[in-house]
């Protein structure tokens, strides 16, 4: 590889030529494989610049691939997700979307809706006659079916979006129970300052962790207790709000004060795990965690029988955030709960943008059902079709492109 002007040798490398249209962008593409040092890159880039070439904008390759019909918008977004994926499950979800799973689902709906619209428009074109009954029935029947399918798809509990953004786990409990210490244990680093003075975590601290392939955002919250301190009250308000919003809650309490657990039942149900901390302070130098568990059961059972009823034999997870005892079992239980929260079989929507467009589509179709005139019904169906088209990028998405490709990194 040498400078075409001076003939100076720059590097030994490999050049791959992908002629249009069978390249990744659909255009002629040349790939230079060179030794990656800064000096080699600088020399090669300078020569290329003199030839009139420039660096690509972030996301430009993907954008060109989209504009040349190599990808739909969902696949373009999947590339961004793949590049940003931090955990195994996120990677898999992005790959499924890149394979076109979601795109085929939405395109299928678009095709069916186009057919319904075509039938209706054909019927409208015979103005002298009333709309044939059977066409009307078919239009209404298929529209109803589409609404039902879209609605079912929307009612997915936001699983795909959660997987993209991380599953929220709020650590709650009374002050000094060891919430910050537990978060540090799990995050394996000192993300939160722990302190023996009650009420130090006045705001919410979040740490993103990879839990068995799932992206989890752990939020440490202010201790739940009544306080006159105005800052602490605000912390408490936020803690309660975060606990409400979270998909899963870890209620941490001091093993020596089992009566603290009563508060946990503000959030009953399987999504609150009870964590009995500081077992090192009650257990004998026991090596067997089960020993601590049975002792704990005895203690907790005296005060709060509700917690340890027969149906919930594992309701309490005994740990010591200080020594690390019980943490693996806690993580296993939490991982299982997280996996249940995000279990997906059918393709799920992954972005608020898709959700919004689908909600609009369903709304238009519902309006179509109750429209008084066939012409109005056709117009509503057309609006529904446009909303679906905006997801995959088959109709007017010019205004969306900058927003979508802005978040890409250079070279994608
Ligand atoms: P938070 O207010 O619930 O966040 O509680 P912290 O994590 O700040 O802990 C309060 C105090 O309890 C600190 O002094 C910790 O070192 C101590 N602590 C936390 N977990 C344990 C534990 O498992 N065993 C013992 N002995 N002390 C703990």
PDB file of N, CA, C and O in Angstrom, residues 190-243:
ATOM      1  N   UNK A 190     -17.184  -0.551  45.797  1.00  0.00           N
ATOM      2  CA  UNK A 190     -17.759   0.401  46.734  1.00  0.00           C
ATOM      3  C   UNK A 190     -18.531   1.487  46.003  1.00  0.00           C
ATOM      4  O   UNK A 190     -18.073   2.596  45.824  1.00  0.00           O
ATOM      5  N   UNK A 191     -19.715   1.155  45.564  1.00  0.00           N
ATOM      6  CA  UNK A 191     -20.509   2.117  44.806  1.00  0.00           C
ATOM      7  C   UNK A 191     -21.247   3.073  45.741  1.00  0.00           C
ATOM      8  O   UNK A 191     -21.562   4.183  45.377  1.00  0.00           O
ATOM      9  N   UNK A 192     -21.520   2.609  46.940  1.00  0.00           N
ATOM     10  CA  UNK A 192     -22.302   3.417  47.866  1.00  0.00           C
ATOM     11  C   UNK A 192     -21.527   3.530  49.167  1.00  0.00           C
ATOM     12  O   UNK A 192     -20.908   2.575  49.611  1.00  0.00           O
ATOM     13  N   UNK A 193     -21.575   4.692  49.769  1.00  0.00           N
ATOM     14  CA  UNK A 193     -20.865   4.863  51.038  1.00  0.00           C
ATOM     15  C   UNK A 193     -21.734   4.272  52.150  1.00  0.00           C
ATOM     16  O   UNK A 193     -22.889   4.669  52.308  1.00  0.00           O
ATOM     17  N   UNK A 194     -21.204   3.324  52.877  1.00  0.00           N
ATOM     18  CA  UNK A 194     -21.977   2.785  54.005  1.00  0.00           C
ATOM     19  C   UNK A 194     -21.546   3.511  55.269  1.00  0.00           C
ATOM     20  O   UNK A 194     -20.414   3.959  55.385  1.00  0.00           O
ATOM     21  N   UNK A 195     -22.440   3.627  56.177  1.00  0.00           N
ATOM     22  CA  UNK A 195     -22.091   4.355  57.390  1.00  0.00           C
ATOM     23  C   UNK A 195     -22.964   3.867  58.528  1.00  0.00           C
ATOM     24  O   UNK A 195     -24.117   3.490  58.327  1.00  0.00           O
ATOM     25  N   UNK A 196     -22.411   3.850  59.756  1.00  0.00           N
ATOM     26  CA  UNK A 196     -23.220   3.401  60.884  1.00  0.00           C
ATOM     27  C   UNK A 196     -24.237   4.450  61.334  1.00  0.00           C
ATOM     28  O   UNK A 196     -25.070   4.177  62.171  1.00  0.00           O
ATOM     29  N   UNK A 197     -24.188   5.667  60.770  1.00  0.00           N
ATOM     30  CA  UNK A 197     -25.162   6.690  61.157  1.00  0.00           C
ATOM     31  C   UNK A 197     -26.424   6.507  60.322  1.00  0.00           C
ATOM     32  O   UNK A 197     -26.361   6.447  59.101  1.00  0.00           O
ATOM     33  N   UNK A 198     -27.580   6.405  60.994  1.00  0.00           N
ATOM     34  CA  UNK A 198     -28.818   6.153  60.259  1.00  0.00           C
ATOM     35  C   UNK A 198     -29.151   7.316  59.328  1.00  0.00           C
ATOM     36  O   UNK A 198     -28.899   8.466  59.641  1.00  0.00           O
ATOM     37  N   UNK A 199     -29.717   6.981  58.185  1.00  0.00           N
ATOM     38  CA  UNK A 199     -30.232   8.013  57.286  1.00  0.00           C
ATOM     39  C   UNK A 199     -29.191   8.673  56.405  1.00  0.00           C
ATOM     40  O   UNK A 199     -29.335   9.837  56.058  1.00  0.00           O
ATOM     41  N   UNK A 200     -28.116   7.961  56.044  1.00  0.00           N
ATOM     42  CA  UNK A 200     -27.089   8.588  55.204  1.00  0.00           C
ATOM     43  C   UNK A 200     -27.409   8.511  53.718  1.00  0.00           C
ATOM     44  O   UNK A 200     -26.977   9.335  52.946  1.00  0.00           O
ATOM     45  N   UNK A 201     -28.159   7.487  53.317  1.00  0.00           N
ATOM     46  CA  UNK A 201     -28.474   7.372  51.900  1.00  0.00           C
ATOM     47  C   UNK A 201     -29.742   8.171  51.639  1.00  0.00           C
ATOM     48  O   UNK A 201     -30.833   7.666  51.720  1.00  0.00           O
ATOM     49  N   UNK A 202     -29.556   9.456  51.344  1.00  0.00           N
ATOM     50  CA  UNK A 202     -30.740  10.308  51.266  1.00  0.00           C
ATOM     51  C   UNK A 202     -31.285  10.386  49.856  1.00  0.00           C
ATOM     52  O   UNK A 202     -32.368  10.862  49.632  1.00  0.00           O
ATOM     53  N   UNK A 203     -30.481  10.002  48.906  1.00  0.00           N
ATOM     54  CA  UNK A 203     -31.009   9.994  47.553  1.00  0.00           C
ATOM     55  C   UNK A 203     -30.935   8.559  47.062  1.00  0.00           C
ATOM     56  O   UNK A 203     -30.637   7.646  47.813  1.00  0.00           O
ATOM     57  N   UNK A 204     -31.199   8.378  45.776  1.00  0.00           N
ATOM     58  CA  UNK A 204     -31.188   7.015  45.263  1.00  0.00           C
ATOM     59  C   UNK A 204     -29.910   6.784  44.483  1.00  0.00           C
ATOM     60  O   UNK A 204     -29.527   7.605  43.663  1.00  0.00           O
ATOM     61  N   UNK A 205     -29.243   5.699  44.798  1.00  0.00           N
ATOM     62  CA  UNK A 205     -28.012   5.372  44.087  1.00  0.00           C
ATOM     63  C   UNK A 205     -28.288   4.151  43.229  1.00  0.00           C
ATOM     64  O   UNK A 205     -28.846   3.171  43.708  1.00  0.00           O
ATOM     65  N   UNK A 206     -27.920   4.243  41.955  1.00  0.00           N
ATOM     66  CA  UNK A 206     -28.208   3.122  41.057  1.00  0.00           C
ATOM     67  C   UNK A 206     -26.919   2.479  40.570  1.00  0.00           C
ATOM     68  O   UNK A 206     -25.950   3.162  40.289  1.00  0.00           O
ATOM     69  N   UNK A 207     -26.929   1.174  40.505  1.00  0.00           N
ATOM     70  CA  UNK A 207     -25.784   0.446  39.977  1.00  0.00           C
ATOM     71  C   UNK A 207     -26.304  -0.584  38.973  1.00  0.00           C
ATOM     72  O   UNK A 207     -27.232  -1.334  39.276  1.00  0.00           O
ATOM     73  N   UNK A 208     -25.713  -0.576  37.768  1.00  0.00           N
ATOM     74  CA  UNK A 208     -26.135  -1.554  36.765  1.00  0.00           C
ATOM     75  C   UNK A 208     -25.262  -2.795  36.895  1.00  0.00           C
ATOM     76  O   UNK A 208     -24.042  -2.695  36.948  1.00  0.00           O
ATOM     77  N   UNK A 209     -25.882  -3.942  37.024  1.00  0.00           N
ATOM     78  CA  UNK A 209     -25.108  -5.182  37.141  1.00  0.00           C
ATOM     79  C   UNK A 209     -25.637  -6.209  36.141  1.00  0.00           C
ATOM     80  O   UNK A 209     -26.772  -6.130  35.688  1.00  0.00           O
ATOM     81  N   UNK A 210     -24.763  -7.138  35.796  1.00  0.00           N
ATOM     82  CA  UNK A 210     -25.130  -8.225  34.894  1.00  0.00           C
ATOM     83  C   UNK A 210     -25.451  -9.432  35.763  1.00  0.00           C
ATOM     84  O   UNK A 210     -24.577 -10.008  36.388  1.00  0.00           O
ATOM     85  N   UNK A 211     -26.726  -9.782  35.842  1.00  0.00           N
ATOM     86  CA  UNK A 211     -27.134 -10.892  36.703  1.00  0.00           C
ATOM     87  C   UNK A 211     -27.525 -12.064  35.825  1.00  0.00           C
ATOM     88  O   UNK A 211     -28.603 -12.041  35.210  1.00  0.00           O
ATOM     89  N   UNK A 212     -26.664 -13.038  35.733  1.00  0.00           N
ATOM     90  CA  UNK A 212     -26.900 -14.229  34.905  1.00  0.00           C
ATOM     91  C   UNK A 212     -27.340 -13.860  33.493  1.00  0.00           C
ATOM     92  O   UNK A 212     -28.249 -14.452  32.928  1.00  0.00           O
ATOM     93  N   UNK A 213     -26.707 -12.844  32.935  1.00  0.00           N
ATOM     94  CA  UNK A 213     -26.999 -12.456  31.560  1.00  0.00           C
ATOM     95  C   UNK A 213     -28.071 -11.394  31.435  1.00  0.00           C
ATOM     96  O   UNK A 213     -28.274 -10.841  30.365  1.00  0.00           O
ATOM     97  N   UNK A 214     -28.766 -11.106  32.544  1.00  0.00           N
ATOM     98  CA  UNK A 214     -29.820 -10.101  32.490  1.00  0.00           C
ATOM     99  C   UNK A 214     -29.286  -8.766  32.993  1.00  0.00           C
ATOM    100  O   UNK A 214     -28.572  -8.726  34.004  1.00  0.00           O
ATOM    101  N   UNK A 215     -29.653  -7.683  32.306  1.00  0.00           N
ATOM    102  CA  UNK A 215     -29.223  -6.374  32.806  1.00  0.00           C
ATOM    103  C   UNK A 215     -30.133  -5.934  33.945  1.00  0.00           C
ATOM    104  O   UNK A 215     -31.341  -5.849  33.780  1.00  0.00           O
ATOM    105  N   UNK A 216     -29.545  -5.695  35.097  1.00  0.00           N
ATOM    106  CA  UNK A 216     -30.342  -5.334  36.265  1.00  0.00           C
ATOM    107  C   UNK A 216     -29.846  -3.991  36.790  1.00  0.00           C
ATOM    108  O   UNK A 216     -28.647  -3.760  36.872  1.00  0.00           O
ATOM    109  N   UNK A 217     -30.775  -3.091  37.092  1.00  0.00           N
ATOM    110  CA  UNK A 217     -30.386  -1.834  37.717  1.00  0.00           C
ATOM    111  C   UNK A 217     -30.826  -1.899  39.173  1.00  0.00           C
ATOM    112  O   UNK A 217     -32.014  -1.958  39.474  1.00  0.00           O
ATOM    113  N   UNK A 218     -29.829  -1.942  40.068  1.00  0.00           N
ATOM    114  CA  UNK A 218     -30.124  -2.007  41.496  1.00  0.00           C
ATOM    115  C   UNK A 218     -30.178  -0.592  42.042  1.00  0.00           C
ATOM    116  O   UNK A 218     -29.281   0.205  41.785  1.00  0.00           O
ATOM    117  N   UNK A 219     -31.235  -0.293  42.762  1.00  0.00           N
ATOM    118  CA  UNK A 219     -31.351   1.048  43.320  1.00  0.00           C
ATOM    119  C   UNK A 219     -31.365   0.967  44.829  1.00  0.00           C
ATOM    120  O   UNK A 219     -32.208   0.291  45.413  1.00  0.00           O
ATOM    121  N   UNK A 220     -30.394   1.631  45.444  1.00  0.00           N
ATOM    122  CA  UNK A 220     -30.360   1.699  46.900  1.00  0.00           C
ATOM    123  C   UNK A 220     -31.183   2.908  47.309  1.00  0.00           C
ATOM    124  O   UNK A 220     -31.046   3.982  46.749  1.00  0.00           O
ATOM    125  N   UNK A 221     -32.066   2.738  48.250  1.00  0.00           N
ATOM    126  CA  UNK A 221     -32.962   3.838  48.601  1.00  0.00           C
ATOM    127  C   UNK A 221     -32.765   4.251  50.048  1.00  0.00           C
ATOM    128  O   UNK A 221     -32.171   3.528  50.842  1.00  0.00           O
ATOM    129  N   UNK A 222     -33.298   5.389  50.353  1.00  0.00           N
ATOM    130  CA  UNK A 222     -33.213   5.873  51.734  1.00  0.00           C
ATOM    131  C   UNK A 222     -33.976   4.927  52.652  1.00  0.00           C
ATOM    132  O   UNK A 222     -34.930   4.282  52.237  1.00  0.00           O
ATOM    133  N   UNK A 223     -33.543   4.833  53.884  1.00  0.00           N
ATOM    134  CA  UNK A 223     -34.206   3.958  54.842  1.00  0.00           C
ATOM    135  C   UNK A 223     -35.651   4.375  55.079  1.00  0.00           C
ATOM    136  O   UNK A 223     -35.974   5.560  55.099  1.00  0.00           O
ATOM    137  N   UNK A 224     -36.495   3.365  55.218  1.00  0.00           N
ATOM    138  CA  UNK A 224     -37.908   3.673  55.435  1.00  0.00           C
ATOM    139  C   UNK A 224     -38.149   3.919  56.913  1.00  0.00           C
ATOM    140  O   UNK A 224     -38.205   3.001  57.712  1.00  0.00           O
ATOM    141  N   UNK A 225     -38.257   5.149  57.293  1.00  0.00           N
ATOM    142  CA  UNK A 225     -38.610   5.451  58.686  1.00  0.00           C
ATOM    143  C   UNK A 225     -39.149   6.875  58.738  1.00  0.00           C
ATOM    144  O   UNK A 225     -38.865   7.694  57.865  1.00  0.00           O
ATOM    145  N   UNK A 226     -39.904   7.141  59.757  1.00  0.00           N
ATOM    146  CA  UNK A 226     -40.445   8.488  59.899  1.00  0.00           C
ATOM    147  C   UNK A 226     -39.322   9.411  60.322  1.00  0.00           C
ATOM    148  O   UNK A 226     -38.457   9.038  61.117  1.00  0.00           O
ATOM    149  N   UNK A 227     -39.347  10.612  59.797  1.00  0.00           N
ATOM    150  CA  UNK A 227     -38.289  11.539  60.154  1.00  0.00           C
ATOM    151  C   UNK A 227     -38.800  12.968  60.070  1.00  0.00           C
ATOM    152  O   UNK A 227     -39.673  13.284  59.268  1.00  0.00           O
ATOM    153  N   UNK A 228     -38.208  13.838  60.911  1.00  0.00           N
ATOM    154  CA  UNK A 228     -38.568  15.259  60.845  1.00  0.00           C
ATOM    155  C   UNK A 228     -37.664  15.981  59.869  1.00  0.00           C
ATOM    156  O   UNK A 228     -37.950  17.087  59.433  1.00  0.00           O
ATOM    157  N   UNK A 229     -36.529  15.357  59.563  1.00  0.00           N
ATOM    158  CA  UNK A 229     -35.568  15.989  58.667  1.00  0.00           C
ATOM    159  C   UNK A 229     -36.156  16.091  57.262  1.00  0.00           C
ATOM    160  O   UNK A 229     -36.564  15.101  56.680  1.00  0.00           O
ATOM    161  N   UNK A 230     -36.172  17.315  56.729  1.00  0.00           N
ATOM    162  CA  UNK A 230     -36.880  17.542  55.469  1.00  0.00           C
ATOM    163  C   UNK A 230     -36.182  16.823  54.301  1.00  0.00           C
ATOM    164  O   UNK A 230     -36.821  16.302  53.394  1.00  0.00           O
ATOM    165  N   UNK A 231     -34.828  16.792  54.363  1.00  0.00           N
ATOM    166  CA  UNK A 231     -34.087  16.113  53.293  1.00  0.00           C
ATOM    167  C   UNK A 231     -34.369  14.616  53.349  1.00  0.00           C
ATOM    168  O   UNK A 231     -34.587  13.953  52.340  1.00  0.00           O
ATOM    169  N   UNK A 232     -34.413  14.103  54.570  1.00  0.00           N
ATOM    170  CA  UNK A 232     -34.673  12.681  54.736  1.00  0.00           C
ATOM    171  C   UNK A 232     -36.092  12.321  54.291  1.00  0.00           C
ATOM    172  O   UNK A 232     -36.337  11.274  53.702  1.00  0.00           O
ATOM    173  N   UNK A 233     -37.010  13.238  54.554  1.00  0.00           N
ATOM    174  CA  UNK A 233     -38.393  12.997  54.117  1.00  0.00           C
ATOM    175  C   UNK A 233     -38.471  12.896  52.602  1.00  0.00           C
ATOM    176  O   UNK A 233     -39.180  12.060  52.049  1.00  0.00           O
ATOM    177  N   UNK A 234     -37.707  13.774  51.924  1.00  0.00           N
ATOM    178  CA  UNK A 234     -37.692  13.743  50.467  1.00  0.00           C
ATOM    179  C   UNK A 234     -37.081  12.418  49.992  1.00  0.00           C
ATOM    180  O   UNK A 234     -37.575  11.783  49.066  1.00  0.00           O
ATOM    181  N   UNK A 235     -36.003  12.002  50.680  1.00  0.00           N
ATOM    182  CA  UNK A 235     -35.382  10.716  50.346  1.00  0.00           C
ATOM    183  C   UNK A 235     -36.381   9.586  50.502  1.00  0.00           C
ATOM    184  O   UNK A 235     -36.469   8.683  49.668  1.00  0.00           O
ATOM    185  N   UNK A 236     -37.161   9.669  51.562  1.00  0.00           N
ATOM    186  CA  UNK A 236     -38.161   8.635  51.846  1.00  0.00           C
ATOM    187  C   UNK A 236     -39.231   8.609  50.751  1.00  0.00           C
ATOM    188  O   UNK A 236     -39.621   7.555  50.260  1.00  0.00           O
ATOM    189  N   UNK A 237     -39.648   9.824  50.346  1.00  0.00           N
ATOM    190  CA  UNK A 237     -40.672   9.913  49.299  1.00  0.00           C
ATOM    191  C   UNK A 237     -40.150   9.242  48.025  1.00  0.00           C
ATOM    192  O   UNK A 237     -40.836   8.467  47.370  1.00  0.00           O
ATOM    193  N   UNK A 238     -38.884   9.539  47.674  1.00  0.00           N
ATOM    194  CA  UNK A 238     -38.321   8.956  46.453  1.00  0.00           C
ATOM    195  C   UNK A 238     -38.150   7.449  46.588  1.00  0.00           C
ATOM    196  O   UNK A 238     -38.326   6.704  45.633  1.00  0.00           O
ATOM    197  N   UNK A 239     -37.773   7.028  47.804  1.00  0.00           N
ATOM    198  CA  UNK A 239     -37.596   5.587  48.024  1.00  0.00           C
ATOM    199  C   UNK A 239     -38.902   4.854  47.786  1.00  0.00           C
ATOM    200  O   UNK A 239     -38.945   3.814  47.137  1.00  0.00           O
ATOM    201  N   UNK A 240     -39.984   5.428  48.312  1.00  0.00           N
ATOM    202  CA  UNK A 240     -41.287   4.780  48.163  1.00  0.00           C
ATOM    203  C   UNK A 240     -41.701   4.749  46.699  1.00  0.00           C
ATOM    204  O   UNK A 240     -42.204   3.749  46.203  1.00  0.00           O
ATOM    205  N   UNK A 241     -41.435   5.861  46.015  1.00  0.00           N
ATOM    206  CA  UNK A 241     -41.802   5.922  44.599  1.00  0.00           C
ATOM    207  C   UNK A 241     -41.006   4.887  43.805  1.00  0.00           C
ATOM    208  O   UNK A 241     -41.535   4.167  42.968  1.00  0.00           O
ATOM    209  N   UNK A 242     -39.698   4.814  44.099  1.00  0.00           N
ATOM    210  CA  UNK A 242     -38.863   3.866  43.378  1.00  0.00           C
ATOM    211  C   UNK A 242     -39.313   2.432  43.655  1.00  0.00           C
ATOM    212  O   UNK A 242     -39.354   1.585  42.772  1.00  0.00           O
ATOM    213  N   UNK A 243     -39.674   2.194  44.911  1.00  0.00           N
ATOM    214  CA  UNK A 243     -40.124   0.850  45.265  1.00  0.00           C
ATOM    215  C   UNK A 243     -41.397   0.499  44.506  1.00  0.00           C
ATOM    216  O   UNK A 243     -41.595  -0.629  44.071  1.00  0.00           O
TER     217      UNK A 243
END
